[in-house]
Amino acid sequence: MKKLRRIGILTAGGDCAGLNAVIRAVVKSGLRQHPAFEVVGILDGYAGLVEGRTRLLSENDVSGILPRGGTILGTSNRDNPFKYISAPGRKPKDRSQDAVATVRRLRLEGLLAVGGDGTLRCALELLKKGIPVIGIPKTIDNDLNGTDVTFGFDTALMVATEAIDRLHTTAESHHRVLICEVMGRYAGWIALRAGTAGGGDVILIPEIPYRIDSICQAITQREKRGRRFSIIVVAEGAKPLGGQMTTQGTYKEADKRPQLGGIGHTIARALEKQTGDETRVVILGHVQRGGTPTAHDRWLATHFGFKAIELAASQRWGNMVNLRGTQFSAIPIEQAVGTLHRVDPLGEEVRAARAVGTSFGDNIS
Ligand code: F6P
């Protein structure tokens, strides 16, 4: 009888478009190319690994999920096996031995961990405990250093750009300032690219601290040119010069990470006071993570899934699949995590946006 090779897959961190596409690619390319492979889905990210909640995945299970948002496996961006909170209010406990036990009990040869920086940092710790892991990069924030792009990002961009296009209509008709707040945590990629694509007049990102005076000047200069409306695209992590990010408290998890959001309202109040212009705020929030993935994200996720199976088949554990330029490849997980990929404030993307008249809220003439 031929020996079975069992591979586990989990999706962790915030959901994003393309997760189902990657699960489908892993299952289909795994089972079709390697008849000895079995793929086990781990439910709800690292929580399922600690608690041993899993399901075997067949081709039929993943049929028809390519265009669906979310993840059929469930996910969690709170559960870390090394600081595991088993119930609200309980103290975090190291449950990594339970995660290791699940891998051993299921006789998994290794694990495919689909996630962003937090997920992959956990994967690295599991690797150090002897669990073979391969990383697959996903996040709408596009803030992973080990790859040029993560899947989920393009869909978030498309959603944000469409929103900015739609907001133009109201801004222009009512002569208002409209602020569109987008996600991205500590990186300004969504704001920068959607703001550029949508023709935002002001783009505010965490990498370039803003001054209210400078934003007001950009608005009044437009008004002097007869443009009686303005669109401001602000990243949730943007902050004023010398000030702090706006938060909604902290997450209920061991690390107590700040929950970002609300900067749009802070800026709106300050602008209305200074300019007298009617200013409204739209916070896009989870709309950016949901819904059907773009063609680019489906393609990227499918290729990452295929590549991860290729790595698993040749037992190249400890790596994360990535895309550099047009080349799909892999790098050690430890090189992919730790420092975030953020916007270069002096880089060409920012210069290109400035060149077409976009203000980053940092200059006063
Ligand atoms: O990392 C993805 C992301 O959507 C960030 O852009 C955002 O700050 C965070 O997750 C929100 O997470 P939650 O849905 O847990 O509040």
XYZ file of C-alpha atoms and ligand atoms in Angstrom:
381
model
C 0.000 0.000 0.000
C 1.389 3.434 -0.913
C 2.325 5.687 1.972
C 0.042 8.705 2.413
C 1.563 12.156 2.793
C -0.757 14.400 4.807
C -0.457 18.174 4.543
C -2.402 20.546 6.794
C -3.597 23.994 5.773
C -4.828 26.815 7.979
C -5.949 30.362 7.228
C -5.227 32.853 10.022
C -5.349 36.612 10.591
C -8.024 38.894 9.161
C -9.951 37.391 6.258
C -9.419 38.786 2.785
C -10.448 38.035 -0.771
C -8.520 35.126 -2.295
C -8.354 32.802 0.727
C -10.751 30.321 -0.849
C -8.836 30.526 -4.113
C -5.639 29.520 -2.311
C -7.350 26.634 -0.451
C -8.762 25.405 -3.765
C -5.356 25.591 -5.468
C -3.660 23.709 -2.631
C -6.261 20.930 -2.621
C -6.601 20.586 -6.391
C -2.936 20.853 -7.326
C -1.973 18.749 -4.288
C -4.335 15.851 -5.000
C -3.952 15.914 -8.787
C -0.187 16.200 -8.981
C 0.695 14.029 -6.009
C -1.590 10.997 -5.650
C -0.060 10.208 -2.240
C -1.155 13.586 -0.821
C -4.071 14.135 1.532
C -5.014 17.679 2.532
C -6.383 18.365 6.009
C -8.071 21.720 6.644
C -7.530 23.185 10.111
C -10.526 25.201 11.285
C -10.446 28.790 12.567
C -6.714 29.385 12.189
C -4.430 28.534 15.095
C -7.459 27.956 17.371
C -8.265 24.792 15.384
C -4.657 23.667 15.606
C -4.583 24.046 19.401
C -8.022 22.485 19.881
C -7.638 19.776 17.217
C -10.573 20.900 15.058
C -9.971 19.775 11.480
C -11.604 18.357 8.343
C -10.311 16.360 5.430
C -10.570 18.285 2.156
C -11.557 16.627 -1.124
C -11.715 18.190 -4.588
C -15.481 18.410 -4.249
C -15.129 20.420 -1.038
C -13.268 23.154 -2.907
C -15.247 23.096 -6.110
C -17.022 26.392 -6.839
C -15.254 28.423 -4.124
C -12.813 30.305 -6.396
C -14.915 33.515 -6.636
C -16.126 33.427 -3.016
C -14.810 35.852 -0.391
C -13.903 34.737 3.143
C -12.473 31.322 3.956
C -14.302 27.991 4.115
C -11.912 27.014 6.923
C -12.699 29.993 9.126
C -9.997 32.229 10.575
C -9.011 34.118 13.685
C -6.690 37.057 14.243
C -6.673 36.678 18.020
C -5.399 33.167 18.618
C -1.706 32.619 19.157
C -0.775 29.086 20.359
C 2.046 30.591 22.447
C -0.257 33.052 24.264
C -3.570 31.273 24.000
C -6.683 32.733 25.642
C -9.143 29.832 25.901
C -12.102 31.965 27.053
C -12.752 35.713 27.429
C -11.177 37.032 30.619
C -8.806 34.064 31.015
C -5.039 34.597 31.294
C -2.984 33.722 28.158
C -1.320 30.295 28.333
C 1.344 28.653 26.196
C -0.644 25.959 24.356
C 1.970 25.351 21.648
C 2.372 21.741 22.871
C -1.314 21.162 21.997
C -0.692 22.560 18.518
C 2.289 20.220 18.121
C 0.161 17.328 19.458
C -2.520 17.959 16.790
C 0.122 17.808 14.046
C 1.518 14.537 15.489
C -1.894 12.942 16.114
C -3.021 13.661 12.543
C 0.387 12.500 11.267
C 0.757 15.687 9.247
C 3.996 15.880 7.314
C 3.767 19.649 7.523
C 1.568 22.670 7.641
C 0.729 25.408 5.129
C 0.088 28.625 7.066
C -1.782 31.249 5.046
C -1.566 34.678 6.657
C 0.169 37.971 7.235
C 3.011 39.001 9.508
C 1.405 37.798 12.791
C 0.435 34.398 11.347
C 3.870 33.865 9.870
C 5.633 34.877 13.084
C 3.638 32.130 14.865
C 4.555 29.756 12.028
C 8.213 30.556 12.603
C 7.869 29.720 16.329
C 6.200 26.403 15.431
C 9.017 25.700 12.990
C 11.470 26.158 15.869
C 9.449 23.566 17.803
C 9.980 21.074 14.998
C 6.762 21.550 13.004
C 7.529 21.756 9.275
C 5.772 24.856 7.929
C 5.421 26.654 4.606
C 4.053 30.215 4.575
C 1.649 31.705 2.029
C 1.419 35.523 2.184
C -1.985 37.200 2.336
C -3.205 40.530 3.689
C -5.078 43.526 2.370
C -2.388 45.696 4.014
C 0.349 44.506 1.584
C 2.849 45.081 4.394
C 4.890 41.855 4.214
C 8.543 42.399 3.455
C 9.207 39.039 1.841
C 7.067 39.541 -1.257
C 6.275 42.349 -3.695
C 2.570 41.753 -3.231
C 0.158 39.770 -1.058
C -3.199 38.504 -2.264
C -6.228 40.366 -0.921
C -4.548 43.703 -1.538
C -5.769 44.155 -5.103
C -9.390 43.510 -4.128
C -9.149 46.021 -1.267
C -7.700 48.546 -3.719
C -10.510 47.973 -6.174
C -13.162 48.423 -3.474
C -11.499 51.591 -2.140
C -11.013 53.069 -5.619
C -14.625 52.443 -6.543
C -15.738 54.083 -3.292
C -13.584 57.151 -4.011
C -15.069 57.373 -7.533
C -18.575 57.254 -6.082
C -17.778 59.825 -3.382
C -16.696 62.291 -6.069
C -20.322 62.555 -7.193
C -21.639 63.775 -3.839
C -18.579 65.891 -3.083
C -18.864 67.713 -6.392
C -22.667 68.134 -6.359
C -22.834 69.380 -2.759
C -19.512 71.289 -2.741
C -18.320 69.271 0.193
C -15.132 67.797 1.532
C -15.439 64.015 1.649
C -13.040 61.942 3.690
C -12.628 58.274 2.830
C -10.898 56.274 5.591
C -9.263 53.031 4.475
C -7.532 50.193 6.355
C -3.862 49.185 6.147
C -2.645 49.284 9.784
C 0.866 50.769 9.880
C 1.306 50.853 6.095
C -0.209 53.385 3.709
C -0.385 51.175 0.606
C -4.180 51.061 0.274
C -4.543 54.825 0.788
C -1.656 55.652 -1.544
C -2.643 53.384 -4.427
C -6.443 53.791 -4.195
C -5.996 57.533 -3.583
C -3.799 57.813 -6.657
C -6.095 55.624 -8.771
C -9.197 57.488 -7.585
C -7.699 60.958 -7.958
C -7.793 61.845 -4.244
C -6.825 65.484 -3.685
C -5.200 64.735 -0.331
C -3.729 61.371 0.691
C -2.728 60.839 4.306
C -0.573 57.832 5.201
C 1.200 56.658 8.380
C 4.608 57.115 6.752
C 4.074 60.893 6.216
C 2.739 62.692 9.319
C 0.210 65.367 8.397
C -0.514 68.952 9.530
C -4.098 70.221 9.537
C -2.891 73.610 8.225
C -1.404 71.939 5.189
C -4.620 69.988 4.437
C -6.643 73.223 4.781
C -4.287 74.977 2.414
C -4.694 72.228 -0.200
C -8.493 72.583 0.057
C -8.519 76.378 -0.135
C -6.091 76.394 -3.064
C -8.513 74.106 -4.920
C -11.374 76.446 -4.034
C -9.426 79.382 -5.463
C -9.169 77.420 -8.729
C -12.940 76.969 -8.721
C -12.852 73.392 -7.481
C -15.420 73.673 -4.690
C -15.005 70.134 -3.389
C -12.163 67.936 -2.200
C -11.605 64.239 -1.627
C -9.308 63.170 1.179
C -8.170 59.560 1.377
C -6.828 58.739 4.824
C -5.187 55.532 6.025
C -6.438 54.354 9.424
C -2.842 54.542 10.724
C -2.204 58.167 9.652
C -1.132 60.518 12.413
C -0.479 64.238 12.875
C 3.075 65.513 13.047
C 4.244 64.888 16.612
C 0.950 63.128 17.466
C -0.455 59.630 17.804
C -2.617 57.308 15.717
C -6.358 57.305 16.465
C -7.451 54.053 18.127
C -10.645 52.434 19.344
C -8.921 50.830 22.347
C -7.032 47.553 22.185
C -7.913 44.055 20.997
C -8.847 41.506 23.637
C -5.790 39.367 23.124
C -2.523 38.742 24.917
C -0.549 41.379 22.976
C -3.208 44.084 23.439
C -2.576 45.465 19.931
C -4.274 48.792 19.265
C -7.501 48.671 17.252
C -7.116 51.434 14.688
C -9.924 53.509 13.220
C -11.684 56.850 13.491
C -8.967 59.202 12.228
C -11.367 60.398 9.491
C -13.662 61.960 12.114
C -10.770 63.623 13.963
C -9.645 65.268 10.727
C -13.203 66.223 9.694
C -13.800 68.090 12.970
C -10.525 69.997 12.638
C -11.167 70.887 8.981
C -14.733 72.083 9.530
C -13.521 74.307 12.350
C -10.780 75.848 10.243
C -12.356 76.047 6.759
C -16.071 76.171 7.526
C -16.568 73.659 4.680
C -19.149 70.943 5.138
C -17.119 67.775 5.647
C -18.346 64.173 5.717
C -16.631 60.925 6.546
C -16.958 57.433 5.098
C -15.105 54.628 6.868
C -14.799 51.708 4.466
C -13.797 49.162 7.121
C -14.380 45.485 6.401
C -15.996 46.172 3.023
C -12.381 46.165 1.796
C -11.833 42.588 2.971
C -15.076 41.090 1.750
C -16.722 40.005 -1.435
C -15.514 38.426 -4.598
C -11.771 38.611 -5.312
C -10.454 40.466 -8.345
C -9.015 38.437 -11.231
C -5.531 39.454 -10.043
C -6.113 38.115 -6.514
C -7.595 34.845 -7.807
C -4.619 34.397 -10.110
C -2.071 35.312 -7.413
C -3.677 33.085 -4.771
C -3.893 30.173 -7.211
C -0.241 30.489 -8.133
C 0.838 30.816 -4.480
C -1.178 27.664 -3.627
C 0.379 25.720 -6.492
C 3.856 26.922 -5.500
C 3.311 25.965 -1.849
C 2.405 22.417 -2.914
C 5.533 22.292 -5.064
C 7.622 23.284 -2.023
C 5.843 20.747 0.223
C 6.347 17.974 -2.335
C 10.082 18.638 -2.347
C 10.074 19.126 1.449
C 11.346 22.697 1.317
C 9.789 23.483 4.698
C 10.589 26.715 6.499
C 9.996 28.871 3.409
C 7.336 31.333 2.361
C 6.218 31.502 -1.266
C 6.620 34.925 -2.784
C 6.522 37.017 -5.928
C 9.438 39.237 -6.919
C 8.837 41.121 -10.132
C 7.328 38.439 -12.367
C 9.146 35.552 -10.660
C 7.372 33.234 -8.202
C 9.877 31.898 -5.711
C 10.381 31.290 -1.985
C 12.358 32.804 0.879
C 12.990 31.583 4.439
C 10.054 32.589 6.664
C 12.400 34.257 9.130
C 13.528 36.668 6.419
C 9.930 37.450 5.464
C 8.686 38.575 8.891
C 9.625 41.084 11.560
C 10.093 44.318 9.645
C 7.117 45.616 7.723
C 7.035 46.668 4.084
C 5.933 50.303 4.232
C 5.647 53.186 1.802
C 8.893 55.062 1.153
C 7.954 58.726 1.795
C 10.628 59.844 -0.671
C 10.015 57.052 -3.170
C 8.815 57.324 -6.728
C 5.187 56.370 -5.973
C 4.818 59.318 -3.618
C 6.675 61.594 -6.029
C 4.388 60.554 -8.887
C 1.305 61.373 -6.805
C 2.764 64.749 -5.790
C 3.617 65.451 -9.436
C -0.063 65.294 -10.405
C -1.005 67.705 -7.625
C -1.844 65.374 -4.718
C -1.155 66.791 -1.282
C 0.170 64.517 1.467
C -0.775 67.097 4.077
C 2.829 67.772 4.991
C 3.825 70.919 3.066
C 2.829 74.537 3.568
C 3.780 77.161 1.026
O -4.673 43.352 8.735
C -5.877 43.492 8.068
C -6.776 44.480 8.776
O -7.973 44.602 8.040
C -6.146 45.851 9.019
O -6.109 46.646 7.872
C -7.006 46.367 10.139
O -6.338 47.313 10.955
C -7.316 45.132 10.929
O -7.100 44.021 10.069
C -8.708 45.096 11.463
O -8.904 43.907 12.136
P -10.267 43.546 12.906
O -11.238 43.135 11.881
O -9.865 42.394 13.781
O -10.650 44.756 13.670
